[in-house]
PDB file of C-alpha atoms in Angstrom:
ATOM      1  CA  ASP J   1     -27.963   2.402 -10.354  1.00 71.00           C
ATOM      2  CA  GLN J   2     -25.944   2.350 -13.549  1.00 82.00           C
ATOM      3  CA  GLN J   3     -26.063   5.795 -15.128  1.00 91.00           C
ATOM      4  CA  VAL J   4     -23.957   4.836 -18.125  1.00 95.00           C
ATOM      5  CA  LYS J   5     -25.110   1.746 -19.952  1.00 95.00           C
ATOM      6  CA  GLN J   6     -23.423  -0.340 -22.594  1.00 95.00           C
ATOM      7  CA  ASN J   7     -26.013  -2.923 -23.463  1.00 91.00           C
ATOM      8  CA  SER J   8     -23.893  -5.001 -25.815  1.00 94.00           C
ATOM      9  CA  PRO J   9     -21.328  -7.028 -23.866  1.00 93.00           C
ATOM     10  CA  SER J  10     -19.583  -8.091 -27.054  1.00 96.00           C
ATOM     11  CA  LEU J  11     -19.284  -7.309 -30.730  1.00 97.00           C
ATOM     12  CA  SER J  12     -17.550  -9.125 -33.560  1.00 97.00           C
ATOM     13  CA  VAL J  13     -16.610  -7.326 -36.788  1.00 97.00           C
ATOM     14  CA  GLN J  14     -14.584  -8.261 -39.833  1.00 97.00           C
ATOM     15  CA  GLU J  15     -11.365  -6.440 -40.530  1.00 97.00           C
ATOM     16  CA  GLY J  16     -11.914  -3.428 -42.760  1.00 97.00           C
ATOM     17  CA  ARG J  17     -15.532  -2.967 -41.839  1.00 97.00           C
ATOM     18  CA  ILE J  18     -17.081  -0.441 -39.499  1.00 98.00           C
ATOM     19  CA  SER J  19     -17.387  -1.122 -35.765  1.00 98.00           C
ATOM     20  CA  ILE J  20     -20.166   0.720 -33.973  1.00 98.00           C
ATOM     21  CA  LEU J  21     -20.194   0.673 -30.193  1.00 98.00           C
ATOM     22  CA  ASN J  22     -23.163   2.140 -28.404  1.00 97.00           C
ATOM     23  CA  CYS J  23     -23.681   3.803 -25.044  1.00 97.00           C
ATOM     24  CA  ASP J  24     -26.758   5.198 -23.320  1.00 97.00           C
ATOM     25  CA  TYR J  25     -26.896   7.402 -20.267  1.00 97.00           C
ATOM     26  CA  THR J  26     -29.564   8.537 -17.865  1.00 95.00           C
ATOM     27  CA  ASN J  27     -28.075  11.586 -16.153  1.00 91.00           C
ATOM     28  CA  SER J  28     -28.788  14.789 -18.065  1.00 90.00           C
ATOM     29  CA  MET J  29     -26.120  16.554 -15.960  1.00 89.00           C
ATOM     30  CA  PHE J  30     -23.299  14.706 -17.714  1.00 91.00           C
ATOM     31  CA  ASP J  31     -21.275  17.310 -19.556  1.00 88.00           C
ATOM     32  CA  TYR J  32     -18.340  15.404 -20.989  1.00 92.00           C
ATOM     33  CA  PHE J  33     -18.117  11.952 -22.468  1.00 95.00           C
ATOM     34  CA  LEU J  34     -15.115   9.749 -23.127  1.00 95.00           C
ATOM     35  CA  TRP J  35     -14.282   6.404 -24.637  1.00 97.00           C
ATOM     36  CA  TYR J  36     -11.519   4.280 -23.163  1.00 96.00           C
ATOM     37  CA  LYS J  37      -9.922   1.180 -24.601  1.00 96.00           C
ATOM     38  CA  LYS J  38      -8.599  -1.592 -22.413  1.00 94.00           C
ATOM     39  CA  TYR J  39      -6.355  -4.535 -23.203  1.00 94.00           C
ATOM     40  CA  PRO J  40      -6.028  -7.430 -20.744  1.00 89.00           C
ATOM     41  CA  ALA J  41      -3.522  -6.844 -17.926  1.00 84.00           C
ATOM     42  CA  GLU J  42      -3.314  -3.131 -18.707  1.00 90.00           C
ATOM     43  CA  GLY J  43      -5.025  -0.004 -17.451  1.00 93.00           C
ATOM     44  CA  PRO J  44      -7.627   1.724 -19.634  1.00 94.00           C
ATOM     45  CA  THR J  45      -6.231   4.160 -22.175  1.00 94.00           C
ATOM     46  CA  PHE J  46      -8.012   7.231 -23.438  1.00 93.00           C
ATOM     47  CA  LEU J  47      -9.351   7.024 -26.979  1.00 95.00           C
ATOM     48  CA  ILE J  48     -11.597   9.970 -27.774  1.00 95.00           C
ATOM     49  CA  SER J  49     -13.920  12.401 -26.034  1.00 94.00           C
ATOM     50  CA  ILE J  50     -16.773  14.775 -26.738  1.00 95.00           C
ATOM     51  CA  SER J  51     -18.223  17.725 -24.919  1.00 92.00           C
ATOM     52  CA  SER J  52     -21.956  17.921 -24.409  1.00 92.00           C
ATOM     53  CA  ILE J  53     -22.074  21.065 -26.546  1.00 93.00           C
ATOM     54  CA  LYS J  54     -20.956  19.122 -29.613  1.00 95.00           C
ATOM     55  CA  ASP J  55     -22.562  16.302 -31.553  1.00 96.00           C
ATOM     56  CA  LYS J  56     -19.530  14.853 -33.280  1.00 97.00           C
ATOM     57  CA  ASN J  57     -15.809  14.520 -32.739  1.00 97.00           C
ATOM     58  CA  GLU J  58     -13.408  12.804 -35.080  1.00 97.00           C
ATOM     59  CA  ASP J  59      -9.856  11.584 -34.610  1.00 95.00           C
ATOM     60  CA  GLY J  60      -8.423   9.497 -37.396  1.00 97.00           C
ATOM     61  CA  ARG J  61     -10.333   6.231 -37.655  1.00 97.00           C
ATOM     62  CA  PHE J  62     -12.389   7.029 -34.558  1.00 98.00           C
ATOM     63  CA  THR J  63     -15.531   9.163 -34.469  1.00 98.00           C
ATOM     64  CA  VAL J  64     -17.815   9.729 -31.528  1.00 98.00           C
ATOM     65  CA  PHE J  65     -21.393  10.879 -32.037  1.00 98.00           C
ATOM     66  CA  LEU J  66     -23.538  12.389 -29.307  1.00 97.00           C
ATOM     67  CA  ASN J  67     -27.332  12.586 -29.445  1.00 97.00           C
ATOM     68  CA  LYS J  68     -28.314  14.533 -26.344  1.00 95.00           C
ATOM     69  CA  SER J  69     -32.049  14.299 -26.905  1.00 95.00           C
ATOM     70  CA  ALA J  70     -31.805  10.519 -26.977  1.00 96.00           C
ATOM     71  CA  LYS J  71     -29.085  10.430 -24.286  1.00 96.00           C
ATOM     72  CA  HIS J  72     -27.058   8.240 -26.582  1.00 97.00           C
ATOM     73  CA  LEU J  73     -23.541   8.223 -27.878  1.00 96.00           C
ATOM     74  CA  SER J  74     -21.724   5.925 -30.215  1.00 98.00           C
ATOM     75  CA  LEU J  75     -18.159   5.210 -31.222  1.00 98.00           C
ATOM     76  CA  HIS J  76     -17.447   4.422 -34.861  1.00 98.00           C
ATOM     77  CA  ILE J  77     -14.193   2.770 -35.900  1.00 98.00           C
ATOM     78  CA  VAL J  78     -13.521   2.794 -39.624  1.00 97.00           C
ATOM     79  CA  PRO J  79     -11.858   0.734 -40.894  1.00 97.00           C
ATOM     80  CA  SER J  80     -11.620  -1.788 -38.077  1.00 98.00           C
ATOM     81  CA  GLN J  81      -8.267  -3.487 -37.558  1.00 97.00           C
ATOM     82  CA  PRO J  82      -7.351  -6.639 -35.589  1.00 96.00           C
ATOM     83  CA  GLY J  83      -5.373  -4.452 -33.157  1.00 95.00           C
ATOM     84  CA  ASP J  84      -8.645  -2.743 -32.212  1.00 97.00           C
ATOM     85  CA  SER J  85      -9.738  -5.927 -30.449  1.00 97.00           C
ATOM     86  CA  ALA J  86     -10.150  -4.851 -26.832  1.00 97.00           C
ATOM     87  CA  VAL J  87     -12.766  -3.887 -24.276  1.00 96.00           C
ATOM     88  CA  TYR J  88     -14.210  -0.420 -24.849  1.00 97.00           C
ATOM     89  CA  PHE J  89     -15.620   1.600 -21.989  1.00 96.00           C
ATOM     90  CA  CYS J  90     -17.934   4.549 -22.336  1.00 96.00           C
ATOM     91  CA  ALA J  91     -17.597   7.093 -19.513  1.00 95.00           C
ATOM     92  CA  ALA J  92     -19.232  10.363 -18.536  1.00 93.00           C
ATOM     93  CA  TYR J  93     -18.385  13.188 -16.160  1.00 88.00           C
ATOM     94  CA  SER J  94     -20.771  14.698 -13.718  1.00 81.00           C
ATOM     95  CA  GLY J  95     -18.641  17.351 -12.066  1.00 79.00           C
ATOM     96  CA  TYR J  96     -15.466  15.563 -11.004  1.00 79.00           C
ATOM     97  CA  ALA J  97     -16.981  12.088 -10.753  1.00 82.00           C
ATOM     98  CA  LEU J  98     -16.395   9.805 -13.730  1.00 86.00           C
ATOM     99  CA  ASN J  99     -19.044   7.162 -14.372  1.00 91.00           C
ATOM    100  CA  PHE J 100     -18.198   4.150 -16.510  1.00 93.00           C
ATOM    101  CA  GLY J 101     -20.318   1.709 -18.435  1.00 94.00           C
ATOM    102  CA  LYS J 102     -19.732  -2.028 -18.089  1.00 94.00           C
ATOM    103  CA  GLY J 103     -17.783  -2.228 -21.307  1.00 95.00           C
ATOM    104  CA  THR J 104     -18.151  -3.853 -24.728  1.00 96.00           C
ATOM    105  CA  SER J 105     -15.648  -6.436 -25.855  1.00 96.00           C
ATOM    106  CA  LEU J 106     -14.792  -5.874 -29.512  1.00 97.00           C
ATOM    107  CA  LEU J 107     -13.281  -8.640 -31.609  1.00 98.00           C
ATOM    108  CA  VAL J 108     -12.026  -7.758 -35.064  1.00 97.00           C
ATOM    109  CA  THR J 109     -11.467 -10.853 -37.146  1.00 96.00           C
ATOM    110  CA  PRO J 110      -9.137 -11.023 -40.169  1.00 91.00           C
TER     111      PRO J 110
ATOM    112  CA  GLU I   1       8.118   9.076 -19.119  1.00 82.00           C
ATOM    113  CA  ALA I   2       4.743  10.352 -17.935  1.00 81.00           C
ATOM    114  CA  GLN I   3       3.044   7.622 -15.995  1.00 93.00           C
ATOM    115  CA  VAL I   4       0.907   6.438 -13.121  1.00 96.00           C
ATOM    116  CA  THR I   5       2.467   3.663 -11.068  1.00 97.00           C
ATOM    117  CA  GLN I   6       0.807   1.309  -8.629  1.00 97.00           C
ATOM    118  CA  ASN I   7       2.297  -1.077  -6.108  1.00 97.00           C
ATOM    119  CA  PRO I   8       1.971  -3.912  -5.610  1.00 97.00           C
ATOM    120  CA  ARG I   9       0.679  -5.248  -8.914  1.00 96.00           C
ATOM    121  CA  TYR I  10      -0.557  -8.450  -7.318  1.00 96.00           C
ATOM    122  CA  LEU I  11      -1.482  -9.120  -3.721  1.00 96.00           C
ATOM    123  CA  ILE I  12      -2.962 -12.054  -1.840  1.00 96.00           C
ATOM    124  CA  THR I  13      -3.997 -11.390   1.720  1.00 95.00           C
ATOM    125  CA  VAL I  14      -6.328 -12.663   4.405  1.00 96.00           C
ATOM    126  CA  THR I  15      -9.488 -11.189   5.842  1.00 97.00           C
ATOM    127  CA  GLY I  16      -8.849  -8.431   8.354  1.00 96.00           C
ATOM    128  CA  LYS I  17      -5.188  -7.797   7.608  1.00 96.00           C
ATOM    129  CA  LYS I  18      -4.718  -4.110   6.859  1.00 97.00           C
ATOM    130  CA  LEU I  19      -3.117  -3.284   3.534  1.00 97.00           C
ATOM    131  CA  THR I  20      -2.177  -0.260   1.466  1.00 97.00           C
ATOM    132  CA  VAL I  21      -1.958   0.012  -2.292  1.00 98.00           C
ATOM    133  CA  THR I  22       0.234   2.882  -3.371  1.00 98.00           C
ATOM    134  CA  CYS I  23      -0.321   5.136  -6.364  1.00 98.00           C
ATOM    135  CA  SER I  24       2.061   7.733  -7.682  1.00 98.00           C
ATOM    136  CA  GLN I  25       2.004  10.011 -10.735  1.00 97.00           C
ATOM    137  CA  ASN I  26       4.757  12.148 -12.215  1.00 95.00           C
ATOM    138  CA  MET I  27       2.615  14.494 -14.315  1.00 93.00           C
ATOM    139  CA  ASN I  28       1.909  17.095 -11.621  1.00 93.00           C
ATOM    140  CA  HIS I  29      -1.786  16.311 -11.879  1.00 94.00           C
ATOM    141  CA  GLU I  30      -4.117  17.811  -9.321  1.00 94.00           C
ATOM    142  CA  TYR I  31      -6.812  15.152  -9.623  1.00 94.00           C
ATOM    143  CA  MET I  32      -6.351  11.525  -8.645  1.00 96.00           C
ATOM    144  CA  SER I  33      -8.846   8.713  -8.336  1.00 96.00           C
ATOM    145  CA  TRP I  34      -9.272   5.046  -7.466  1.00 97.00           C
ATOM    146  CA  TYR I  35     -11.491   2.552  -9.304  1.00 96.00           C
ATOM    147  CA  ARG I  36     -12.282  -1.094  -8.975  1.00 96.00           C
ATOM    148  CA  GLN I  37     -13.143  -3.341 -11.888  1.00 94.00           C
ATOM    149  CA  ASP I  38     -15.332  -6.378 -11.369  1.00 93.00           C
ATOM    150  CA  PRO I  39     -16.747  -8.819 -13.942  1.00 87.00           C
ATOM    151  CA  GLY I  40     -20.076  -7.631 -15.279  1.00 85.00           C
ATOM    152  CA  LEU I  41     -19.847  -4.347 -13.378  1.00 88.00           C
ATOM    153  CA  GLY I  42     -17.269  -2.380 -15.303  1.00 87.00           C
ATOM    154  CA  LEU I  43     -15.223   0.272 -13.537  1.00 92.00           C
ATOM    155  CA  ARG I  44     -16.614   1.877 -10.402  1.00 93.00           C
ATOM    156  CA  GLN I  45     -15.119   4.878  -8.674  1.00 93.00           C
ATOM    157  CA  ILE I  46     -14.081   4.402  -5.050  1.00 96.00           C
ATOM    158  CA  TYR I  47     -12.619   7.761  -4.042  1.00 96.00           C
ATOM    159  CA  TYR I  48     -11.200  10.769  -5.786  1.00 94.00           C
ATOM    160  CA  SER I  49      -9.096  13.739  -4.801  1.00 95.00           C
ATOM    161  CA  MET I  50      -9.136  17.149  -6.423  1.00 92.00           C
ATOM    162  CA  ASN I  51      -5.933  18.283  -4.739  1.00 93.00           C
ATOM    163  CA  VAL I  52      -3.775  17.836  -1.664  1.00 94.00           C
ATOM    164  CA  GLU I  53      -5.883  17.266   1.448  1.00 94.00           C
ATOM    165  CA  VAL I  54      -9.113  17.281  -0.624  1.00 93.00           C
ATOM    166  CA  THR I  55     -10.825  13.920  -1.063  1.00 95.00           C
ATOM    167  CA  ASP I  56     -14.362  12.819  -1.822  1.00 93.00           C
ATOM    168  CA  LYS I  57     -16.327   9.601  -2.055  1.00 93.00           C
ATOM    169  CA  GLY I  58     -17.129   7.932  -5.325  1.00 91.00           C
ATOM    170  CA  ASP I  59     -19.774   5.293  -5.954  1.00 89.00           C
ATOM    171  CA  VAL I  60     -18.365   2.497  -3.777  1.00 94.00           C
ATOM    172  CA  PRO I  61     -16.318   3.962  -0.887  1.00 96.00           C
ATOM    173  CA  GLU I  62     -17.377   1.502   1.837  1.00 96.00           C
ATOM    174  CA  GLY I  63     -14.444  -0.367   3.350  1.00 97.00           C
ATOM    175  CA  TYR I  64     -11.809   1.940   1.863  1.00 98.00           C
ATOM    176  CA  LYS I  65      -9.820   4.943   3.032  1.00 98.00           C
ATOM    177  CA  VAL I  66      -7.606   7.320   1.137  1.00 97.00           C
ATOM    178  CA  SER I  67      -5.258  10.160   1.941  1.00 95.00           C
ATOM    179  CA  ARG I  68      -3.671  12.869  -0.170  1.00 97.00           C
ATOM    180  CA  LYS I  69      -0.774  14.400   1.729  1.00 97.00           C
ATOM    181  CA  GLU I  70       1.361  14.992  -1.330  1.00 96.00           C
ATOM    182  CA  LYS I  71       0.333  15.925  -4.836  1.00 96.00           C
ATOM    183  CA  ARG I  72       1.981  12.944  -6.492  1.00 97.00           C
ATOM    184  CA  ASN I  73       0.730  10.188  -4.156  1.00 98.00           C
ATOM    185  CA  PHE I  74      -2.742   8.836  -3.454  1.00 98.00           C
ATOM    186  CA  PRO I  75      -2.660   5.589  -1.445  1.00 98.00           C
ATOM    187  CA  LEU I  76      -5.695   3.337  -1.065  1.00 98.00           C
ATOM    188  CA  ILE I  77      -6.071   1.808   2.370  1.00 98.00           C
ATOM    189  CA  LEU I  78      -8.100  -1.249   3.281  1.00 97.00           C
ATOM    190  CA  GLU I  79      -8.239  -1.237   7.085  1.00 95.00           C
ATOM    191  CA  SER I  80      -9.938  -4.627   7.374  1.00 97.00           C
ATOM    192  CA  PRO I  81     -10.150  -6.307   3.975  1.00 97.00           C
ATOM    193  CA  SER I  82     -12.977  -8.708   3.246  1.00 97.00           C
ATOM    194  CA  PRO I  83     -13.420 -11.228   0.411  1.00 97.00           C
ATOM    195  CA  ASN I  84     -15.871  -8.922  -1.392  1.00 96.00           C
ATOM    196  CA  GLN I  85     -12.986  -6.517  -1.902  1.00 98.00           C
ATOM    197  CA  THR I  86     -11.272  -9.045  -4.127  1.00 97.00           C
ATOM    198  CA  SER I  87     -11.009  -7.073  -7.337  1.00 97.00           C
ATOM    199  CA  LEU I  88      -8.806  -5.343  -9.888  1.00 96.00           C
ATOM    200  CA  TYR I  89      -7.941  -1.820  -8.753  1.00 98.00           C
ATOM    201  CA  PHE I  90      -6.903   1.088 -10.919  1.00 97.00           C
ATOM    202  CA  CYS I  91      -5.494   4.441  -9.949  1.00 97.00           C
ATOM    203  CA  ALA I  92      -5.837   7.390 -12.313  1.00 96.00           C
ATOM    204  CA  SER I  93      -4.836  11.024 -12.498  1.00 95.00           C
ATOM    205  CA  LYS I  94      -5.610  14.102 -14.570  1.00 92.00           C
ATOM    206  CA  LEU I  95      -5.248  17.842 -14.640  1.00 87.00           C
ATOM    207  CA  ALA I  96      -7.763  19.924 -12.732  1.00 81.00           C
ATOM    208  CA  GLY I  97     -10.816  21.187 -14.547  1.00 72.00           C
ATOM    209  CA  GLY I  98     -13.668  19.339 -16.085  1.00 61.00           C
ATOM    210  CA  GLY I  99     -13.337  16.947 -18.951  1.00 66.00           C
ATOM    211  CA  GLU I 100      -9.617  16.313 -19.013  1.00 74.00           C
ATOM    212  CA  THR I 101      -8.846  12.724 -19.777  1.00 84.00           C
ATOM    213  CA  GLN I 102      -7.656  10.524 -16.945  1.00 89.00           C
ATOM    214  CA  TYR I 103      -4.463   8.534 -17.199  1.00 92.00           C
ATOM    215  CA  PHE I 104      -4.648   5.102 -15.645  1.00 95.00           C
ATOM    216  CA  GLY I 105      -2.096   2.985 -13.853  1.00 96.00           C
ATOM    217  CA  PRO I 106      -1.504  -0.670 -14.797  1.00 95.00           C
ATOM    218  CA  GLY I 107      -3.779  -2.063 -12.098  1.00 96.00           C
ATOM    219  CA  THR I 108      -3.425  -4.011  -8.846  1.00 97.00           C
ATOM    220  CA  ARG I 109      -5.041  -7.411  -8.626  1.00 97.00           C
ATOM    221  CA  LEU I 110      -6.103  -8.132  -5.048  1.00 97.00           C
ATOM    222  CA  LEU I 111      -7.296 -11.443  -3.653  1.00 97.00           C
ATOM    223  CA  VAL I 112      -8.684 -11.468  -0.127  1.00 97.00           C
ATOM    224  CA  LEU I 113      -9.036 -14.955   1.351  1.00 96.00           C
TER     225      LEU I 113
END
């Protein structure tokens, strides 16, 4: 059963605007969350992470928000750029096992 | 350059013919892992290893074997491949301890006929 859920398979945003990618999880034992970005024909690359003891982490244009009570996290990209077009995976650690969502394909249009 | 390498990158084989996909990292990472990516299913963990001679099952270990005899290498073995193992496979590594980001290899695309 999928413990990390990304319910939007795709998202289209105009360049310069905010992209918001959402992720829900079911396992309250998850203690660390990550976002990965993946281009076609490449392996996933790490984008940003957040510990379960925090509710926000920011790195340049990327911010991840964690709402533990709702078991929800989101990735904000501001401003969005065409080079951000990729598949974004939400992932969560339970011990040493990393659980991934199915991914959201982001398209940033000029 | 710090990296995770996988070989081969592409492989076509037939049902039942044993194969091995190699994975090597040069970052002295303790933890290594294998994933498969399938359409509509995202990335699913097959096996992981926390150090030499220490391996554990992930979410989808059936039909796969692994070994960790050296710190830098973590081969994935398909003893008797079947068509449902046709997939895109990724190897990853990270430092020990919780929460460290994993570094992924470029992927191996496998087709089992």
